[in-house]
Backbone as a printed PyTorch tensor [residue, N CA C, xyz], in Angstrom:
tensor([[[ 127.6650, -175.9540,  -46.1690],
         [ 127.2940, -175.4720,  -47.4920],
         [ 126.5610, -176.5640,  -48.2650]],

        [[ 126.9340, -177.8290,  -48.0510],
         [ 126.3450, -178.9150,  -48.8080],
         [ 124.8370, -179.0000,  -48.6790]],

        [[ 124.3180, -178.7940,  -47.4710],
         [ 122.8780, -178.9060,  -47.2800],
         [ 122.1110, -177.8060,  -48.0040]],

        [[ 122.7780, -176.6830,  -48.3080],
         [ 122.0900, -175.6170,  -49.0380],
         [ 121.9700, -175.9420,  -50.5220]],

        [[ 122.5580, -177.0520,  -50.9670],
         [ 122.4920, -177.4410,  -52.3730],
         [ 121.5750, -178.6350,  -52.6220]],

        [[ 120.7790, -178.9920,  -51.6250],
         [ 119.8560, -180.1110,  -51.7880],
         [ 118.9530, -179.8850,  -52.9950]],

        [[ 118.5970, -178.6380,  -53.2580],
         [ 117.7170, -178.3510,  -54.3920],
         [ 118.3420, -178.7610,  -55.7150]],

        [[ 119.6610, -178.7100,  -55.8290],
         [ 120.3250, -179.0910,  -57.0750],
         [ 120.1580, -180.5820,  -57.3140]],

        [[ 120.3810, -181.3790,  -56.2850],
         [ 120.2390, -182.8340,  -56.3870],
         [ 118.7950, -183.2180,  -56.7260]],

        [[ 117.8620, -182.4370,  -56.2360],
         [ 116.4370, -182.7180,  -56.4690],
         [ 115.9140, -182.1100,  -57.7690]],

        [[ 116.8240, -181.5520,  -58.5690],
         [ 116.5050, -180.9640,  -59.8720],
         [ 115.5980, -179.7270,  -59.7580]],

        [[ 115.7300, -179.0160,  -58.6560],
         [ 115.0570, -177.7300,  -58.5050],
         [ 116.1120, -176.6800,  -58.8110]],

        [[ 115.9330, -175.9550,  -59.9170],
         [ 116.9900, -175.0370,  -60.3490],
         [ 116.9810, -173.7290,  -59.5500]],

        [[ 118.0680, -172.9920,  -59.6700],
         [ 118.2070, -171.7440,  -58.9180],
         [ 117.0900, -170.7420,  -59.2090]],

        [[ 116.6950, -170.5340,  -60.4780],
         [ 115.5870, -169.6010,  -60.7000],
         [ 114.3140, -170.0010,  -59.9510]],

        [[ 114.0430, -171.2920,  -59.8650],
         [ 112.8720, -171.7410,  -59.1090],
         [ 113.0420, -171.4280,  -57.6190]],

        [[ 114.2330, -171.6450,  -57.0970],
         [ 114.5010, -171.3490,  -55.6830],
         [ 114.3720, -169.8560,  -55.4070]],

        [[ 114.9200, -169.0390,  -56.2870],
         [ 114.8610, -167.5910,  -56.1010],
         [ 113.4220, -167.0900,  -56.1970]],

        [[ 112.6690, -167.6510,  -57.1300],
         [ 111.2570, -167.2670,  -57.2550],
         [ 110.4810, -167.6450,  -55.9950]],

        [[ 110.7820, -168.7920,  -55.4280],
         [ 110.0720, -169.2150,  -54.2190],
         [ 110.4350, -168.3280,  -53.0300]],

        [[ 111.7010, -167.9470,  -52.9200],
         [ 112.0970, -167.0360,  -51.8370],
         [ 111.3320, -165.7200,  -51.9640]],

        [[ 111.2120, -165.2100,  -53.1880],
         [ 110.4560, -163.9800,  -53.4150],
         [ 108.9720, -164.1870,  -53.1180]],

        [[ 108.4320, -165.3330,  -53.5270],
         [ 107.0210, -165.6270,  -53.2870],
         [ 106.7090, -165.6280,  -51.7850]],

        [[ 107.5640, -166.2640,  -51.0080],
         [ 107.3340, -166.3350,  -49.5640],
         [ 107.4120, -164.9350,  -48.9480]],

        [[ 108.3880, -164.1450,  -49.3670],
         [ 108.5100, -162.7800,  -48.8400],
         [ 107.2760, -161.9540,  -49.2100]],

        [[ 106.8030, -162.1160,  -50.4340],
         [ 105.5960, -161.3840,  -50.8440],
         [ 104.3650, -161.8670,  -50.0830]],

        [[ 104.2950, -163.1610,  -49.8530],
         [ 103.1650, -163.7210,  -49.1050],
         [ 103.1010, -163.1060,  -47.7090]],

        [[ 104.2560, -163.0390,  -47.0560],
         [ 104.3050, -162.4300,  -45.7270],
         [ 103.8760, -160.9710,  -45.8130]],

        [[ 104.4030, -160.2360,  -46.8010],
         [ 104.0530, -158.8190,  -46.9490],
         [ 102.5600, -158.6320,  -47.2200]],

        [[ 102.0140, -159.4700,  -48.0900],
         [ 100.6030, -159.3360,  -48.4610],
         [  99.6520, -159.7330,  -47.3320]],

        [[ 100.1050, -160.5710,  -46.4090],
         [  99.2280, -161.0700,  -45.3550],
         [  99.5690, -160.5500,  -43.9670]],

        [[ 100.5470, -159.6840,  -43.8710],
         [ 100.9530, -159.1550,  -42.5690],
         [  99.8280, -158.3480,  -41.9100]],

        [[  98.9340, -157.8080,  -42.7370],
         [  97.8280, -157.0150,  -42.1840],
         [  96.9360, -157.8540,  -41.2650]],

        [[  96.9670, -159.1610,  -41.4330],
         [  96.1390, -160.0470,  -40.6070],
         [  96.6490, -160.1600,  -39.1700]],

        [[  97.9130, -159.8100,  -38.9880],
         [  98.4980, -159.8830,  -37.6530],
         [  98.0520, -158.6860,  -36.8290]],

        [[  97.7820, -158.9360,  -35.5900],
         [  97.3750, -157.8440,  -34.7070],
         [  98.6220, -157.2060,  -34.1110]],

        [[  99.2900, -156.4310,  -34.9590],
         [ 100.5160, -155.7400,  -34.5660],
         [ 100.3750, -154.2680,  -34.9020]],

        [[ 101.0770, -153.4260,  -34.1550],
         [ 101.1160, -152.0190,  -34.5570],
         [ 101.7650, -151.9090,  -35.9440]],

        [[ 101.4050, -150.8640,  -36.6640],
         [ 101.8930, -150.6910,  -38.0380],
         [ 103.4130, -150.7390,  -38.1310]],

        [[ 104.1100, -150.0860,  -37.2000],
         [ 105.5680, -150.0520,  -37.2890],
         [ 106.1780, -151.4340,  -37.0630]],

        [[ 105.6060, -152.2180,  -36.1660],
         [ 106.1080, -153.5830,  -35.9430],
         [ 105.8260, -154.4640,  -37.1500]],

        [[ 104.6420, -154.3000,  -37.7230],
         [ 104.2890, -155.0740,  -38.9180],
         [ 105.2600, -154.7600,  -40.0540]],

        [[ 105.5820, -153.4870,  -40.2290],
         [ 106.5120, -153.0920,  -41.2850],
         [ 107.9090, -153.6520,  -41.0190]],

        [[ 108.3280, -153.6510,  -39.7570],
         [ 109.6440, -154.2190,  -39.4270],
         [ 109.6650, -155.7200,  -39.7130]],

        [[ 108.5550, -156.4050,  -39.4450],
         [ 108.4560, -157.8320,  -39.7440],
         [ 108.5970, -158.0740,  -41.2420]],

        [[ 107.8660, -157.3160,  -42.0340],
         [ 107.9120, -157.4710,  -43.4940],
         [ 109.3130, -157.1680,  -44.0170]],

        [[ 109.8970, -156.0620,  -43.5500],
         [ 111.2480, -155.7040,  -43.9880],
         [ 112.2600, -156.7690,  -43.5960]],

        [[ 112.1470, -157.2660,  -42.3750],
         [ 113.0590, -158.3150,  -41.9190],
         [ 112.9190, -159.5870,  -42.7410]],

        [[ 111.6880, -159.9430,  -43.0700],
         [ 111.4730, -161.1500,  -43.8570],
         [ 112.0240, -160.9850,  -45.2660]],

        [[ 111.9010, -159.7840,  -45.8220],
         [ 112.4880, -159.5310,  -47.1370],
         [ 114.0120, -159.6590,  -47.0920]],

        [[ 114.6130, -159.1850,  -46.0040],
         [ 116.0750, -159.3080,  -45.8720],
         [ 116.4820, -160.7730,  -45.7440]],

        [[ 115.7050, -161.5550,  -45.0090],
         [ 116.0030, -162.9910,  -44.8820],
         [ 115.8820, -163.6660,  -46.2480]],

        [[ 114.8570, -163.3150,  -47.0070],
         [ 114.6870, -163.8990,  -48.3430],
         [ 115.8440, -163.5070,  -49.2500]],

        [[ 116.2940, -162.2530,  -49.1740],
         [ 117.4220, -161.8060,  -49.9920],
         [ 118.7010, -162.5290,  -49.5910]],

        [[ 118.9130, -162.7020,  -48.2880],
         [ 120.1000, -163.4170,  -47.8270],
         [ 120.0520, -164.8800,  -48.2820]],

        [[ 118.8870, -165.4870,  -48.1680],
         [ 118.7280, -166.8750,  -48.6130],
         [ 119.0280, -166.9930,  -50.1040]],

        [[ 118.5490, -166.0420,  -50.8840],
         [ 118.8180, -166.0440,  -52.3260],
         [ 120.3090, -165.9250,  -52.6020]],

        [[ 120.9840, -165.0930,  -51.8350],
         [ 122.4410, -164.9440,  -51.9980],
         [ 123.1550, -166.2420,  -51.6860]],

        [[ 122.7420, -166.9130,  -50.6300],
         [ 123.3640, -168.1830,  -50.2520],
         [ 123.1220, -169.2380,  -51.3310]],

        [[ 121.9190, -169.2510,  -51.8750],
         [ 121.5910, -170.2200,  -52.9300],
         [ 122.5180, -170.0310,  -54.1260]],

        [[ 122.6410, -168.8000,  -54.5990],
         [ 123.4540, -168.5720,  -55.8000],
         [ 124.9380, -168.7440,  -55.5140]],

        [[ 125.4060, -168.2480,  -54.3720],
         [ 126.8210, -168.4190,  -54.0290],
         [ 127.1520, -169.9070,  -53.8630]],

        [[ 126.3020, -170.6290,  -53.1670],
         [ 126.5440, -172.0550,  -52.9500],
         [ 126.6370, -172.8230,  -54.2500]],

        [[ 125.7590, -172.4980,  -55.1850],
         [ 125.7930, -173.1650,  -56.4740],
         [ 127.0790, -172.8390,  -57.2240]],

        [[ 127.4180, -171.5460,  -57.2850],
         [ 128.6460, -171.1390,  -57.9770],
         [ 129.8750, -171.7840,  -57.3610]],

        [[ 129.9190, -171.8070,  -56.0410],
         [ 131.0550, -172.4080,  -55.3390],
         [ 131.1280, -173.9160,  -55.6080]],

        [[ 129.9850, -174.5720,  -55.6080],
         [ 129.9600, -176.0170,  -55.8670],
         [ 130.4560, -176.3280,  -57.2740]],

        [[ 130.0480, -175.5170,  -58.2510],
         [ 130.5050, -175.7320,  -59.6290],
         [ 132.0130, -175.5290,  -59.7230]],

        [[ 132.5050, -174.4470,  -59.1270],
         [ 133.9500, -174.1840,  -59.1460],
         [ 134.7250, -175.3200,  -58.4860]],

        [[ 134.2560, -175.7640,  -57.3410],
         [ 134.9370, -176.8510,  -56.6330],
         [ 134.9220, -178.1410,  -57.4430]],

        [[ 133.7790, -178.4320,  -58.0580],
         [ 133.6700, -179.6570,  -58.8540],
         [ 134.6040, -179.6130,  -60.0510]],

        [[ 134.6670, -178.4690,  -60.7270],
         [ 135.5680, -178.3610,  -61.8740],
         [ 137.0300, -178.4950,  -61.4490]],

        [[ 137.3590, -177.9560,  -60.3010],
         [ 138.7270, -178.1070,  -59.8090],
         [ 139.0070, -179.5610,  -59.4540]],

        [[ 138.0750, -180.2060,  -58.7410],
         [ 138.2700, -181.5960,  -58.3300],
         [ 138.3390, -182.5510,  -59.5130]],

        [[ 137.4960, -182.3440,  -60.5080],
         [ 137.4100, -183.2670,  -61.6370],
         [ 138.4450, -182.9590,  -62.7080]],

        [[ 138.6040, -181.6770,  -63.0450],
         [ 139.4590, -181.3200,  -64.1760],
         [ 140.6950, -180.5250,  -63.7750]],

        [[ 140.8250, -180.2190,  -62.4860],
         [ 141.9690, -179.4380,  -62.0450],
         [ 141.9100, -177.9890,  -62.5060]],

        [[ 140.6950, -177.5170,  -62.8360],
         [ 140.5360, -176.1510,  -63.3350],
         [ 140.3980, -175.1970,  -62.1440]],

        [[ 141.4020, -174.3450,  -61.9290],
         [ 141.3220, -173.4180,  -60.8050],
         [ 140.2270, -172.3690,  -61.0020]],

        [[ 139.7520, -171.8390,  -59.8950],
         [ 138.6530, -170.8760,  -59.9320],
         [ 138.9950, -169.6380,  -60.7650]],

        [[ 140.2440, -169.1830,  -60.7030],
         [ 140.6390, -167.9970,  -61.4830],
         [ 140.5020, -168.2520,  -62.9830]],

        [[ 140.8650, -169.4450,  -63.4340],
         [ 140.7240, -169.7850,  -64.8530],
         [ 139.2540, -169.8520,  -65.2300]],

        [[ 138.4600, -170.4600,  -64.3840],
         [ 137.0210, -170.5420,  -64.6310],
         [ 136.4180, -169.1410,  -64.7450]],

        [[ 136.8070, -168.2350,  -63.8610],
         [ 136.3000, -166.8600,  -63.8940],
         [ 136.7220, -166.1670,  -65.1810]],

        [[ 137.9590, -166.3720,  -65.5980],
         [ 138.4400, -165.7470,  -66.8310],
         [ 137.6740, -166.2830,  -68.0470]],

        [[ 137.4520, -167.5930,  -68.1010],
         [ 136.6850, -168.1780,  -69.2050],
         [ 135.2470, -167.6650,  -69.2020]],

        [[ 134.6520, -167.5610,  -68.0180],
         [ 133.2990, -167.0330,  -67.9010],
         [ 133.2410, -165.6010,  -68.4350]],

        [[ 134.2010, -164.7800,  -68.0150],
         [ 134.2220, -163.3880,  -68.4440],
         [ 134.3580, -163.2690,  -69.9620]],

        [[ 135.1890, -164.1200,  -70.5650],
         [ 135.3620, -164.0950,  -72.0190],
         [ 134.0500, -164.4470,  -72.7240]],

        [[ 133.3600, -165.4460,  -72.2060],
         [ 132.0940, -165.8620,  -72.8130],
         [ 131.0220, -164.7880,  -72.6530]],

        [[ 130.9800, -164.1580,  -71.5130],
         [ 130.0020, -163.0880,  -71.2930],
         [ 130.2850, -161.9220,  -72.2230]],

        [[ 131.5470, -161.5360,  -72.3590],
         [ 131.9080, -160.4400,  -73.2650],
         [ 131.5030, -160.7700,  -74.6970]],

        [[ 131.7430, -162.0080,  -75.1200],
         [ 131.3680, -162.4250,  -76.4750],
         [ 129.8490, -162.3780,  -76.6530]],

        [[ 129.1150, -162.8230,  -75.6490],
         [ 127.6500, -162.7950,  -75.7230],
         [ 127.1250, -161.3670,  -75.7800]],

        [[ 127.7310, -160.4780,  -75.0040],
         [ 127.3180, -159.0630,  -75.0320],
         [ 127.6070, -158.4360,  -76.3830]],

        [[ 128.7610, -158.7640,  -76.9500],
         [ 129.1040, -158.2390,  -78.2730],
         [ 128.1090, -158.7390,  -79.3230]],

        [[ 127.7500, -160.0170,  -79.2630],
         [ 126.7670, -160.5830,  -80.1950],
         [ 125.4110, -159.8880,  -80.0250]],

        [[ 125.0170, -159.6410,  -78.7740],
         [ 123.7370, -158.9750,  -78.5090],
         [ 123.7220, -157.5600,  -79.0700]],

        [[ 124.8390, -156.8490,  -78.9430],
         [ 124.9130, -155.4910,  -79.4860],
         [ 124.7790, -155.5120,  -81.0000]],

        [[ 125.3980, -156.4950,  -81.6450],
         [ 125.2920, -156.6060,  -83.0990],
         [ 123.8370, -156.8930,  -83.4860]],

        [[ 123.1990, -157.8150,  -82.7730],
         [ 121.8040, -158.1500,  -83.0580],
         [ 120.8860, -156.9520,  -82.8980]],

        [[ 121.1740, -156.1120,  -81.9130],
         [ 120.3460, -154.9400,  -81.6460],
         [ 120.7310, -153.7500,  -82.4980]],

        [[ 121.8080, -153.8850,  -83.2590],
         [ 122.2700, -152.8130,  -84.1210],
         [ 122.8840, -151.6570,  -83.3530]],

        [[ 123.5140, -151.9690,  -82.2470],
         [ 124.1490, -150.9290,  -81.4220],
         [ 125.6210, -150.7880,  -81.7530]]])
């Protein structure tokens, strides 16, 4: 898992990583026509590459979340369940504030 977080150490944030995964998948899709493959094989290649990009994106976000949880536990003794509960409380508060701002 550690090697999947090299981007964090290099100050490349998750949104940048996710955008790049999407960019590469789109690049393959946009340029697959250049390959001398039957249409169905070309489509399977594009679909497969999109699935790989989606899986990579999942690993990136999960790895980051797991690393943060582990670090908080190691440094502050904060268990993952407490972190999740605090996160949920903050998200609920932010949603409530957004509804007030939008007049909902």
